[in-house]
Coordinates of C-alpha atoms and ligand atoms in Angstrom, one line a residue:
M1 CA 27.0 19.0 3.6
A2 CA 30.1 17.6 1.8
L3 CA 28.6 14.1 1.7
Y4 CA 25.6 15.3 -0.4
G5 CA 27.9 17.4 -2.6
I6 CA 29.8 14.2 -3.4
Q7 CA 26.5 12.4 -4.2
T8 CA 25.6 15.3 -6.5
L9 CA 28.9 15.0 -8.3
N10 CA 28.4 11.2 -8.6
Q11 CA 25.0 11.7 -10.2
M12 CA 26.2 14.5 -12.5
S13 CA 29.2 12.6 -13.9
T14 CA 28.9 10.4 -16.9
L15 CA 31.1 8.0 -18.6
E16 CA 32.0 9.1 -22.1
A17 CA 34.4 6.9 -24.2
N18 CA 35.9 5.5 -20.9
D19 CA 36.5 8.9 -19.5
M20 CA 34.6 10.2 -16.5
V21 CA 33.2 13.5 -17.7
L22 CA 31.8 16.3 -15.5
Y23 CA 30.4 19.4 -17.0
A24 CA 31.0 22.7 -15.3
A25 CA 28.1 23.8 -13.2
T26 CA 27.1 25.8 -10.1
V27 CA 24.9 23.8 -7.8
S28 CA 22.9 25.5 -5.1
D29 CA 20.7 23.0 -3.3
E30 CA 19.1 22.2 0.1
P31 CA 16.6 19.6 1.3
R32 CA 12.9 20.5 1.8
F33 CA 12.5 18.2 4.8
P34 CA 14.8 17.2 7.6
Y35 CA 13.5 13.6 7.7
R36 CA 13.9 11.7 4.5
G37 CA 13.4 8.1 5.3
M38 CA 13.2 4.5 4.1
H39 CA 11.8 1.7 6.1
L40 CA 12.5 -2.0 5.9
D41 CA 10.6 -4.8 7.6
V42 CA 13.1 -7.6 8.5
S43 CA 10.6 -9.6 10.6
R44 CA 8.4 -11.0 7.9
H45 CA 11.5 -11.8 5.9
F46 CA 15.0 -11.6 7.3
F47 CA 17.8 -9.8 5.4
S48 CA 21.6 -10.1 5.8
V49 CA 23.8 -7.3 7.1
Q50 CA 25.2 -7.1 3.6
L51 CA 21.8 -6.3 2.1
I52 CA 21.1 -3.7 4.8
K53 CA 24.4 -2.0 3.9
E54 CA 23.6 -2.0 0.2
Y55 CA 20.2 -0.6 1.1
L56 CA 21.9 2.2 3.1
R57 CA 24.3 2.9 0.3
M58 CA 21.4 3.3 -2.1
M59 CA 19.6 5.6 0.3
A60 CA 22.7 7.7 0.6
R61 CA 23.1 8.0 -3.1
Y62 CA 19.6 9.7 -3.1
K63 CA 20.4 11.7 0.0
M64 CA 18.0 10.0 2.3
N65 CA 19.0 10.3 5.9
T66 CA 16.8 8.1 8.1
F67 CA 16.6 4.3 8.0
H68 CA 13.6 3.0 9.9
W69 CA 14.5 -0.6 10.9
H70 CA 11.4 -2.6 11.7
L71 CA 13.0 -5.2 13.9
T72 CA 10.2 -7.0 15.8
D73 CA 6.9 -8.4 14.7
D74 CA 4.6 -11.4 15.0
Q75 CA 6.7 -13.4 12.6
G76 CA 10.1 -12.9 14.2
W77 CA 12.2 -10.9 16.7
R78 CA 15.4 -9.8 15.0
I79 CA 17.5 -8.0 17.6
E80 CA 19.6 -9.7 20.2
I81 CA 18.6 -8.9 23.7
K82 CA 21.1 -10.5 26.1
K83 CA 18.9 -10.5 29.2
Y84 CA 16.3 -12.5 27.3
P85 CA 18.0 -15.4 25.5
K86 CA 14.7 -17.0 24.4
L87 CA 14.2 -14.0 22.1
Q88 CA 17.2 -15.5 20.2
E89 CA 16.3 -19.2 20.7
I90 CA 12.6 -19.0 20.1
A91 CA 11.2 -15.6 19.0
A92 CA 13.7 -15.3 16.1
W93 CA 12.4 -18.5 14.4
R94 CA 9.2 -19.7 12.9
N95 CA 8.3 -23.3 11.9
Q96 CA 6.3 -22.4 8.8
T97 CA 5.7 -19.7 6.2
L98 CA 2.6 -19.1 4.2
K99 CA 2.7 -19.8 0.5
G100 CA 0.9 -17.5 -1.8
H101 CA -1.4 -14.6 -0.7
A102 CA -3.0 -14.3 2.7
G103 CA -6.3 -13.5 1.1
Q104 CA -6.8 -16.9 -0.4
R105 CA -9.2 -19.2 1.4
K106 CA -7.2 -22.4 1.3
K107 CA -3.9 -21.9 3.0
E108 CA -0.7 -23.7 2.2
F109 CA 2.6 -23.5 4.1
I110 CA 6.3 -24.1 3.5
N111 CA 7.1 -26.3 6.5
Q112 CA 10.6 -25.1 7.1
K113 CA 12.2 -23.4 10.0
Y114 CA 12.9 -19.8 9.0
G115 CA 14.4 -16.9 10.8
G116 CA 17.5 -15.2 12.2
Y117 CA 18.5 -12.1 14.2
Y118 CA 21.2 -9.5 14.3
T119 CA 23.7 -9.7 17.1
Q120 CA 24.3 -6.4 19.0
E121 CA 27.8 -6.4 17.3
E122 CA 26.1 -6.5 13.9
I123 CA 23.7 -3.8 14.9
K124 CA 26.6 -1.5 16.0
D125 CA 28.4 -2.2 12.7
V126 CA 25.3 -1.3 10.7
V127 CA 24.7 1.9 12.7
Q128 CA 28.4 2.9 12.3
F129 CA 28.2 2.2 8.6
A130 CA 25.0 4.3 8.3
S131 CA 26.5 7.1 10.2
Q132 CA 29.4 7.4 7.8
L133 CA 26.8 7.8 5.0
G134 CA 24.9 10.5 6.9
I135 CA 22.1 8.2 7.8
E136 CA 20.5 7.8 11.2
V137 CA 19.0 4.4 12.1
V138 CA 15.7 4.4 14.0
P139 CA 14.9 1.0 15.5
E140 CA 11.3 -0.1 15.8
I141 CA 10.4 -2.3 18.7
E142 CA 6.6 -3.0 18.3
M143 CA 4.2 -2.7 21.2
P144 CA 1.6 -3.5 22.4
G145 CA 0.5 -5.3 19.2
H146 CA 2.4 -7.3 16.6
A147 CA 4.1 -9.0 19.6
S148 CA 3.4 -12.7 19.0
A149 CA 7.0 -13.7 18.6
A150 CA 8.0 -12.2 22.0
V151 CA 4.9 -13.8 23.6
A152 CA 5.8 -17.2 22.1
A153 CA 9.2 -16.9 23.8
Y154 CA 7.8 -15.6 27.1
P155 CA 4.1 -16.5 27.4
E156 CA 3.9 -14.5 30.7
L157 CA 4.1 -11.4 28.5
G158 CA 0.7 -12.2 27.0
C159 CA -2.8 -12.0 28.5
T160 CA -3.6 -15.7 28.3
G161 CA -0.4 -17.2 29.6
K162 CA -0.8 -19.9 26.9
Q163 CA 2.1 -21.2 25.0
I164 CA 1.8 -19.9 21.4
E165 CA 4.0 -20.2 18.3
V166 CA 5.8 -17.6 16.3
V167 CA 3.4 -16.8 13.6
G168 CA 4.0 -18.2 10.1
E169 CA 1.3 -16.3 8.1
W170 CA 0.4 -12.6 7.4
G171 CA -2.1 -10.5 9.2
V172 CA -3.0 -9.0 12.6
F173 CA -3.0 -11.3 15.6
D174 CA -4.6 -11.3 19.0
D175 CA -1.6 -12.3 21.1
V176 CA -0.5 -8.8 22.1
F177 CA 1.5 -7.7 25.2
C178 CA -0.5 -7.7 28.4
P179 CA 0.0 -4.3 30.2
S180 CA 1.3 -6.1 33.3
E181 CA 4.3 -5.2 35.4
I182 CA 6.1 -8.2 34.0
T183 CA 5.6 -6.8 30.5
F184 CA 6.7 -3.3 31.5
Q185 CA 9.8 -4.7 33.2
F186 CA 10.6 -6.7 30.0
L187 CA 10.1 -3.8 27.7
Q188 CA 12.2 -1.5 29.9
D189 CA 15.0 -4.1 30.0
V190 CA 14.8 -4.3 26.2
M191 CA 15.0 -0.5 25.9
D192 CA 18.0 -0.6 28.3
E193 CA 19.9 -2.7 25.7
V194 CA 18.4 -1.1 22.5
I195 CA 19.0 2.6 23.4
P196 CA 22.8 2.4 23.7
L197 CA 23.1 0.8 20.3
F198 CA 21.3 3.7 18.4
P199 CA 22.6 7.3 18.6
S200 CA 19.3 8.5 16.9
P201 CA 17.2 10.7 19.2
Y202 CA 14.2 8.5 18.3
I203 CA 13.0 5.1 19.2
H204 CA 9.9 3.8 17.2
I205 CA 7.5 1.9 19.5
G206 CA 5.1 0.8 16.8
G207 CA 1.6 1.1 18.3
D208 CA -0.3 0.1 15.2
E209 CA -2.9 -2.6 14.7
C210 CA -3.3 -3.8 18.3
P211 CA -6.4 -5.9 18.6
K212 CA -8.1 -5.4 22.0
T213 CA -9.8 -8.8 22.1
Q214 CA -7.6 -10.3 24.9
W215 CA -7.6 -7.1 26.9
K216 CA -11.5 -7.1 26.9
N217 CA -11.5 -10.5 28.5
N218 CA -8.6 -10.0 31.0
Q219 CA -9.1 -9.1 34.6
L220 CA -5.9 -7.2 35.0
C221 CA -6.7 -5.1 32.0
Q222 CA -10.2 -4.3 33.1
E223 CA -8.9 -3.3 36.6
L224 CA -6.3 -1.0 35.1
I225 CA -9.0 0.6 33.0
K226 CA -11.2 1.1 36.1
N227 CA -8.6 2.1 38.6
N228 CA -6.9 4.6 36.3
H229 CA -10.2 5.9 34.8
L230 CA -9.0 5.0 31.3
G231 CA -12.6 4.7 29.9
D232 CA -11.9 1.7 27.5
E233 CA -9.2 -0.4 25.9
H234 CA -8.1 2.5 23.7
G235 CA -7.4 4.4 26.9
L236 CA -5.5 1.4 28.1
Q237 CA -3.4 1.4 24.8
S238 CA -2.7 5.1 25.4
Y239 CA -1.7 4.4 29.1
F240 CA 0.7 1.7 27.8
I241 CA 2.3 4.0 25.2
K242 CA 2.5 6.9 27.7
R243 CA 4.2 4.8 30.3
M244 CA 6.8 3.5 27.8
E245 CA 7.3 7.1 26.5
K246 CA 8.0 8.3 30.0
Y247 CA 10.6 5.6 30.4
I248 CA 12.2 6.2 27.0
N249 CA 12.2 10.0 27.6
S250 CA 14.0 9.4 30.9
K251 CA 16.8 7.8 28.9
G252 CA 17.1 10.9 26.7
K253 CA 15.2 9.6 23.7
K254 CA 11.9 10.6 22.0
I255 CA 9.3 8.1 20.7
I256 CA 7.8 7.8 17.3
G257 CA 4.6 5.8 16.9
W258 CA 2.2 4.8 14.1
D259 CA -1.0 7.0 14.0
E260 CA -3.0 4.6 16.2
I261 CA -1.2 6.1 19.2
L262 CA -3.6 9.0 18.8
E263 CA -6.5 6.8 19.9
G264 CA -7.2 7.2 23.6
G265 CA -5.0 10.3 23.8
L266 CA -1.5 11.0 22.4
A267 CA 1.6 10.6 24.6
P268 CA 2.9 14.1 25.5
N269 CA 6.1 14.2 23.4
A270 CA 5.4 11.6 20.7
T271 CA 6.1 12.1 17.0
V272 CA 3.3 10.5 14.9
M273 CA 3.9 8.5 11.7
S274 CA 0.8 8.9 9.7
W275 CA 0.1 5.8 7.6
R276 CA -3.7 5.2 7.4
G277 CA -4.0 8.3 5.3
I278 CA -3.1 11.8 6.3
E279 CA -5.8 12.3 9.0
G280 CA -3.5 11.1 11.9
G281 CA -0.8 13.4 10.8
L282 CA -3.2 16.4 10.6
A283 CA -4.6 15.7 14.0
A284 CA -1.2 15.3 15.6
A285 CA 0.2 18.5 14.0
K286 CA -2.9 20.4 15.2
Q287 CA -2.1 19.1 18.7
G288 CA 1.4 20.6 18.3
H289 CA 3.2 17.2 17.7
D290 CA 5.7 16.5 15.0
V291 CA 4.7 14.2 12.2
I292 CA 6.2 11.9 9.5
M293 CA 4.0 11.4 6.6
T294 CA 3.8 7.8 5.2
P295 CA 0.3 7.4 3.9
T296 CA -0.3 4.0 2.2
D297 CA -1.7 5.7 -1.0
F298 CA 1.7 7.4 -1.7
C299 CA 4.4 5.8 0.4
Y300 CA 3.8 2.0 0.6
L301 CA 6.4 0.6 -1.8
D302 CA 5.2 -3.0 -1.1
Y303 CA 2.1 -2.1 -3.2
Y304 CA 2.0 -3.1 -6.9
Q305 CA 3.7 -0.6 -9.2
S306 CA 2.0 -1.9 -12.3
R307 CA -1.3 -3.5 -13.2
N308 CA 0.4 -6.0 -15.5
P309 CA -0.9 -9.4 -14.4
K310 CA 2.7 -10.7 -14.7
E311 CA 3.9 -8.6 -11.7
P312 CA 5.4 -10.7 -8.9
L313 CA 2.9 -11.5 -6.1
S314 CA 2.6 -8.5 -3.8
I315 CA 0.3 -7.5 -0.9
G316 CA -2.1 -5.5 -3.1
G317 CA -2.8 -1.9 -3.8
Y318 CA -1.5 0.1 -6.8
L319 CA 1.2 2.8 -6.5
P320 CA 2.8 3.7 -9.8
L321 CA 6.0 5.7 -9.8
E322 CA 4.3 8.8 -11.1
K323 CA 2.0 8.8 -8.1
V324 CA 4.9 8.5 -5.6
Y325 CA 6.6 11.5 -7.4
S326 CA 3.4 13.5 -7.2
Y327 CA 3.2 13.3 -3.4
N328 CA 3.2 16.5 -1.3
P329 CA 3.8 15.6 2.3
V330 CA 2.3 18.9 3.6
P331 CA -1.4 18.4 3.5
A332 CA -3.3 21.3 1.8
E333 CA -5.6 21.3 4.9
L334 CA -2.8 22.1 7.3
E335 CA -2.5 25.8 8.2
A336 CA 0.8 27.4 7.4
G337 CA 1.7 28.0 11.0
L338 CA 1.8 24.3 11.6
H339 CA 3.8 23.2 8.5
H340 CA 7.0 23.0 10.5
H341 CA 5.5 20.0 12.3
I342 CA 5.8 17.9 9.1
L343 CA 9.3 16.6 9.6
G344 CA 9.3 14.7 6.3
T345 CA 8.3 11.5 4.7
Q346 CA 9.3 7.9 4.2
G347 CA 8.9 4.9 1.9
N348 CA 7.7 1.9 3.7
V349 CA 8.7 -1.6 2.7
W350 CA 6.8 -4.4 4.3
T351 CA 8.2 -7.8 3.3
E352 CA 5.4 -10.4 3.7
Y353 CA 5.8 -11.0 -0.1
L354 CA 9.4 -10.0 -0.5
S355 CA 11.4 -13.1 0.5
T356 CA 14.6 -12.3 -1.3
P357 CA 16.9 -9.2 -1.8
E358 CA 15.9 -9.3 -5.5
R359 CA 12.2 -8.8 -4.6
V360 CA 13.2 -6.0 -2.2
W361 CA 15.1 -4.1 -4.9
Y362 CA 12.3 -4.7 -7.5
Q363 CA 9.8 -3.1 -5.1
V364 CA 12.1 -0.3 -4.0
L365 CA 13.6 0.8 -7.3
P366 CA 12.9 3.1 -8.9
R367 CA 10.2 4.3 -6.5
M368 CA 12.8 5.1 -3.8
T369 CA 14.2 7.8 -6.1
A370 CA 10.7 9.4 -6.3
M371 CA 10.4 9.3 -2.5
A372 CA 13.9 10.9 -2.3
E373 CA 12.8 13.8 -4.5
V374 CA 9.6 14.2 -2.5
G375 CA 11.7 14.6 0.6
W376 CA 14.4 16.7 -1.0
S377 CA 13.0 19.0 -3.7
A378 CA 11.2 22.2 -3.0
K379 CA 7.7 22.1 -4.6
V380 CA 8.7 24.7 -7.1
N381 CA 11.7 22.6 -8.2
K382 CA 9.7 19.4 -8.9
D383 CA 9.3 18.6 -12.6
K384 CA 8.0 15.2 -13.6
E385 CA 9.3 15.2 -17.1
D386 CA 12.8 16.3 -15.9
Y387 CA 12.7 13.6 -13.2
F388 CA 11.8 10.9 -15.8
Q389 CA 14.6 12.1 -18.0
R390 CA 17.2 12.0 -15.1
L391 CA 15.9 8.5 -14.1
Q392 CA 17.2 7.1 -17.4
D393 CA 20.8 7.2 -16.1
Q394 CA 19.8 5.5 -12.9
Y395 CA 18.7 2.5 -14.7
V396 CA 22.2 2.3 -16.2
Y397 CA 23.7 2.6 -12.7
W398 CA 21.5 -0.1 -11.3
K399 CA 22.2 -2.5 -14.2
D400 CA 25.9 -2.0 -13.7
K401 CA 25.4 -2.9 -10.0
G402 CA 23.6 -6.1 -11.1
I403 CA 20.3 -4.8 -9.5
H404 CA 17.1 -5.6 -11.2
A405 CA 14.9 -2.5 -10.8
A406 CA 11.3 -2.5 -12.0
D407 CA 11.3 -1.0 -15.4
K408 CA 7.9 0.4 -16.4
R409 CA 9.2 3.0 -18.8
K410 CA 7.5 1.4 -21.8
E411 CA 4.3 0.6 -19.9
L412 CA 1.1 2.4 -20.4
S413 CA -1.7 3.7 -18.2
Y414 CA -4.8 5.4 -19.2
N415 CA -7.8 7.6 -18.3
I416 CA -11.2 7.3 -19.7
A417 CA -14.0 9.7 -19.6
S418 CA -17.6 9.2 -20.7
G419 CA -20.9 11.0 -20.0
S420 CA -20.8 13.6 -22.7
G421 CA -23.2 11.6 -24.9
K422 CA -20.7 12.1 -27.7
G423 CA -18.5 9.0 -27.4
V424 CA -15.9 7.9 -24.9
T425 CA -12.7 9.8 -24.5
L426 CA -9.5 7.7 -24.0
K427 CA -6.2 9.2 -23.0
I428 CA -3.2 6.8 -22.9
I429 CA -0.3 7.8 -20.7
P430 CA 3.2 6.4 -20.9
T431 CA 4.3 5.7 -17.3
G432 CA 7.9 6.5 -18.2
G433 CA 7.3 10.1 -19.2
Y434 CA 6.4 11.6 -22.6
Q435 CA 6.7 9.3 -25.6
P436 CA 4.6 9.2 -28.7
I437 CA 1.8 6.6 -28.6
L438 CA 1.5 4.1 -31.4
I439 CA -2.0 2.8 -32.0
S440 CA -3.0 -0.2 -34.1
R441 CA -6.8 -0.4 -34.9
N442 CA -8.4 -3.8 -35.5
G443 CA -5.0 -5.5 -36.1
G444 CA -3.9 -2.9 -38.6
K445 CA -0.6 -1.1 -38.9
A446 CA 0.5 0.9 -35.9
A447 CA 0.7 4.7 -36.3
I448 CA 1.3 7.6 -33.9
E449 CA -1.9 9.1 -32.7
T450 CA -2.5 12.2 -30.7
M451 CA -4.2 11.8 -27.3
P452 CA -7.0 11.9 -26.3
I453 CA -8.9 9.7 -28.8
T454 CA -12.7 9.7 -29.1
I455 CA -14.2 6.3 -29.4
D456 CA -17.7 6.0 -31.0
T457 CA -17.7 2.6 -32.6
S458 CA -16.7 -0.9 -31.7
V459 CA -13.0 -1.3 -32.2
V460 CA -9.9 -3.1 -30.8
L461 CA -7.0 -0.8 -30.1
E462 CA -3.5 -1.9 -29.4
A463 CA -1.4 0.8 -27.9
S464 CA 2.4 0.8 -27.3
V465 CA 5.5 3.0 -27.3
E466 CA 8.5 2.6 -29.6
G467 CA 10.6 -0.4 -28.5
A468 CA 8.1 -1.8 -26.0
E469 CA 8.0 -5.6 -25.4
A470 CA 4.7 -7.4 -26.1
A471 CA 3.9 -7.6 -22.4
D472 CA 3.9 -3.8 -22.2
H473 CA 1.4 -3.3 -25.1
K474 CA -2.1 -2.5 -23.9
T475 CA -5.2 -3.7 -25.7
F476 CA -8.5 -2.0 -25.4
E477 CA -11.5 -4.0 -26.7
F478 CA -14.3 -1.4 -27.1
E479 CA -17.7 -2.8 -27.6
Y480 CA -19.8 0.1 -28.6
H481 CA -23.5 -0.1 -27.6
K482 CA -26.5 2.2 -27.0
A483 CA -25.5 3.2 -23.5
A484 CA -21.8 3.7 -24.3
G485 CA -20.6 7.2 -23.5
Q486 CA -24.0 8.2 -22.0
N487 CA -24.6 9.8 -18.6
I488 CA -24.6 7.8 -15.3
T489 CA -25.6 9.1 -11.9
L490 CA -25.0 7.2 -8.7
K491 CA -27.2 7.9 -5.7
F492 CA -24.3 6.7 -3.4
P493 CA -20.7 6.9 -4.6
P494 CA -18.6 3.8 -4.8
N495 CA -15.8 3.1 -2.2
D496 CA -13.0 5.6 -2.6
R497 CA -10.5 2.9 -3.4
Y498 CA -12.6 1.4 -6.2
K499 CA -14.0 4.3 -8.1
A500 CA -12.2 3.5 -11.4
F501 CA -12.7 6.4 -13.8
G502 CA -15.9 7.6 -12.1
P503 CA -19.6 6.6 -12.7
G504 CA -19.0 6.7 -16.5
T505 CA -16.8 3.6 -16.1
L506 CA -20.1 1.6 -16.2
V507 CA -20.8 2.7 -19.8
D508 CA -17.3 3.2 -21.2
G509 CA -17.5 0.4 -23.7
L510 CA -14.8 -1.6 -21.9
S511 CA -15.5 -4.7 -19.9
G512 CA -13.9 -5.0 -16.4
N513 CA -10.8 -7.2 -16.2
I514 CA -12.0 -10.8 -15.8
Q515 CA -9.1 -11.6 -13.4
S516 CA -8.7 -8.5 -11.3
H517 CA -11.2 -6.2 -9.5
H518 CA -8.6 -3.4 -9.4
E519 CA -9.2 -2.3 -12.9
D520 CA -12.3 -0.9 -14.5
W521 CA -14.7 -2.0 -11.8
L522 CA -16.7 0.2 -9.4
G523 CA -16.7 -1.3 -5.9
F524 CA -19.5 -0.7 -3.5
A525 CA -19.6 -1.7 0.1
M526 CA -23.1 -0.7 0.9
A527 CA -26.5 -2.2 1.4
E528 CA -28.2 -0.3 -1.4
I529 CA -26.9 0.7 -4.8
E530 CA -28.8 3.0 -7.1
I531 CA -27.7 3.7 -10.6
G532 CA -29.4 6.1 -13.1
L533 CA -28.6 5.9 -16.8
S534 CA -29.8 8.8 -19.0
L535 CA -29.6 8.5 -22.8
N536 CA -29.4 11.7 -24.8
K537 CA -32.2 10.4 -27.0
T538 CA -34.8 7.7 -26.9
E539 CA -33.5 4.4 -28.1
T540 CA -35.1 1.1 -29.0
V541 CA -33.5 -1.5 -26.8
D542 CA -33.9 -5.3 -27.2
T543 CA -31.3 -6.5 -24.7
L544 CA -29.6 -5.4 -21.6
A545 CA -26.6 -6.9 -19.9
L546 CA -25.0 -6.3 -16.5
S547 CA -21.6 -7.6 -15.4
F548 CA -20.4 -8.2 -11.8
Y549 CA -17.1 -9.4 -10.4
H550 CA -17.5 -12.6 -8.2
S551 CA -14.7 -13.6 -5.9
P552 CA -15.9 -15.0 -2.5
D553 CA -12.4 -15.2 -1.1
Q554 CA -12.1 -11.5 -1.4
W555 CA -15.6 -10.9 0.0
I556 CA -16.9 -9.9 -3.4
Y557 CA -20.3 -11.4 -4.6
A558 CA -22.3 -11.0 -7.7
P559 CA -25.8 -10.0 -6.4
A560 CA -28.6 -12.5 -6.9
P561 CA -30.7 -11.6 -9.9
E562 CA -33.9 -11.3 -7.9
K563 CA -32.2 -8.5 -5.9
I564 CA -31.9 -6.3 -9.0
G565 CA -34.7 -4.0 -9.9
F566 CA -35.3 -1.9 -13.0
S567 CA -37.4 1.1 -13.8
N568 CA -37.7 3.6 -16.6
G569 CA -37.6 6.5 -14.2
Q570 CA -41.4 6.4 -13.6
V571 CA -42.5 2.7 -13.5
R572 CA -40.8 -0.6 -12.8
I573 CA -39.9 -2.6 -15.9
H574 CA -39.3 -6.3 -15.9
P575 CA -36.6 -7.4 -18.3
T576 CA -36.4 -11.2 -18.7
L577 CA -33.2 -12.9 -17.5
V578 CA -32.3 -15.2 -20.4
E579 CA -28.7 -16.1 -19.7
R580 CA -26.1 -16.1 -16.8
S581 CA -22.6 -16.5 -18.1
Q582 CA -19.2 -16.6 -16.5
K583 CA -15.7 -15.6 -17.8
G584 CA -13.0 -15.8 -15.1
N585 CA -14.4 -13.8 -12.2
Q586 CA -16.8 -11.9 -14.4
H587 CA -20.5 -12.9 -14.1
T588 CA -22.8 -11.5 -16.7
Y589 CA -26.6 -11.4 -16.6
L590 CA -28.2 -11.0 -20.1
Y591 CA -31.8 -9.8 -20.2
T592 CA -34.3 -9.2 -23.0
I593 CA -36.6 -6.2 -23.0
E594 CA -39.7 -6.4 -25.0
A595 CA -40.4 -3.5 -27.4
R596 CA -38.9 -1.0 -25.2
Q597 CA -38.3 2.7 -26.0
I598 CA -35.7 3.7 -23.4
K599 CA -34.4 7.1 -22.5
Q600 CA -33.9 6.7 -18.8
M601 CA -33.2 3.5 -16.9
N602 CA -32.7 3.2 -13.1
I603 CA -31.2 0.1 -11.7
T604 CA -31.3 -0.7 -8.0
I605 CA -29.4 -3.5 -6.2
D606 CA -30.6 -4.6 -2.8
N607 CA -27.4 -5.7 -1.0
K608 CA -28.9 -6.0 2.5
T609 CA -27.3 -9.4 3.1
T610 CA -24.4 -11.0 4.8
I611 CA -21.6 -13.3 3.7
P612 CA -22.7 -16.9 4.4
K613 CA -21.3 -19.1 7.1
D614 CA -17.9 -20.8 6.4
H615 CA -16.9 -18.2 3.8
A616 CA -14.2 -15.6 4.1
G617 CA -15.7 -12.6 5.9
E618 CA -18.7 -14.5 7.1
G619 CA -21.4 -12.2 8.6
N620 CA -20.0 -9.1 6.9
L621 CA -21.6 -7.1 4.1
P622 CA -20.4 -8.4 0.8
W623 CA -18.8 -6.1 -1.7
V624 CA -20.5 -5.5 -5.1
F625 CA -18.2 -4.8 -8.0
M626 CA -19.9 -3.8 -11.1
D627 CA -18.8 -2.8 -14.6
E628 CA -20.4 -2.5 -18.0
I629 CA -24.1 -1.9 -18.4
R630 CA -24.8 -2.7 -22.1
L631 CA -27.9 -1.8 -24.0
K632 CA -28.4 -3.1 -27.5
Ligands
LIG701 C1 1.4 -0.5 9.2 O1 1.4 -0.5 8.0 N1 0.8 -1.4 9.9 C2 2.0 0.6 10.0

């Protein structure tokens, strides 16, 4: 396609002494997937037509061909529907917006009217602009959940009939569309206005995160379930989506829905957007449906891209550039005969915490370029080092355009391994591709060291790459002790998201970050935790220390000392708790052990408890986050 040929020339040309230089080359290229998408949520925060066009231009530069425009949600309805003027007057505006993170217990708001919407003329203009760039625009009209804004404008669309407000905070809300004839008429009318605006063969109908609370208590819903033999509320959601699919199909369009549309039975012609992992995508492909892969772990560009505590406030998670680049949208588990059902992949950009264009660009760049290569490049042509090399020029391009991309090229990540009984192995990895690592030990002069490094003594290491700013230096304070580098076994594994560097993290000589449970902590969401520590020789041990992360707002609790039991593998031992100390969110219990010869130590934590009343997550099992077990 000539458009992509031109983009290739753009990317290959360089400016040398004010001349545009293009070296002779033959390019033979084709995309791996037909669907190469970027998504943007304009409900949580609203963005101008100008920003949307810049976003489309950036997508086109990287040969992405589908813009998924998330136009409606609880916090604002952003597309003009002429038949329903209150969508413009009421649903497009909210009276307040949450300050800070939704996870904090005490909520504060900016009490200002916020909102806006695109007129149909503006939508046509954007669609036309996109089409000139080879980009198809897929609109998303959310149903049956994430519908509070529409219900605020027209309470008869909800199940309670109560007047509600357009939501000014972040989360999942109970005021969903009621599957009544009034609602179906409304949504069909909306489709009658939406469909002619978008030449794309697809309409995205959302379908994710629909609480069934109101449906459970609503007579009409219960009668629909009974009379149509739908089984339960999931069956009712499936009925809802199937009915809308039938209508949309009758207008010559196909639907896409988030993977929750599998629950209660998939609509016959639906394409599934797999986001809660890959399972939804796998299941849909196995049922013969097309799939777009957007799992949170690889495709959610609203997640943090660095663990630097100075990063701007984001929703959470951790998705560094390298991990995006490593993504393979075709799951290994999927049989070859079904691979054609994977249409492609997409970067998702939810904007709860992105209130300005600058924040959008910071989250999107450079990770959009990694998504672009995941969608474009055949597996055999992917080369991480080469990608990082080519990325250098893109930073120059963005800077010229006045766009502030996240620049993590001088930042460091690391791996740590322990359990050999012969020290702890540290491997520092520059996130910007290969660069020599400079190490300073105990404040001494920095020198290049080869990775990995073996640690077998207490030492403070400061690591950096040439030219890195102080904020990108990484300090490791190793406190070597008698359990460091020894073998840990866990009877039950930690949660998949909080497994740090494996069980050995508990004895790697490094203490968990006192501000963040993301780094260096093992997180358990279970009623019973059993840890076995085996030393490779018998040691005389006087003190024992255990550290826990404590952050009730995040449902994370340090267990009560009386819930922790110890044995030497055969009989219980009773260390004496001599001190409880606190540093940031890190709570440490220090014990003395009298005249103990230790070779094996088992630690059990009884977490059969619930979060107390009036606390975040009340009634649920608390998380236990644990790090260093120190023996001295
Ligand atoms: C989603 O992230 N709720 C699709």
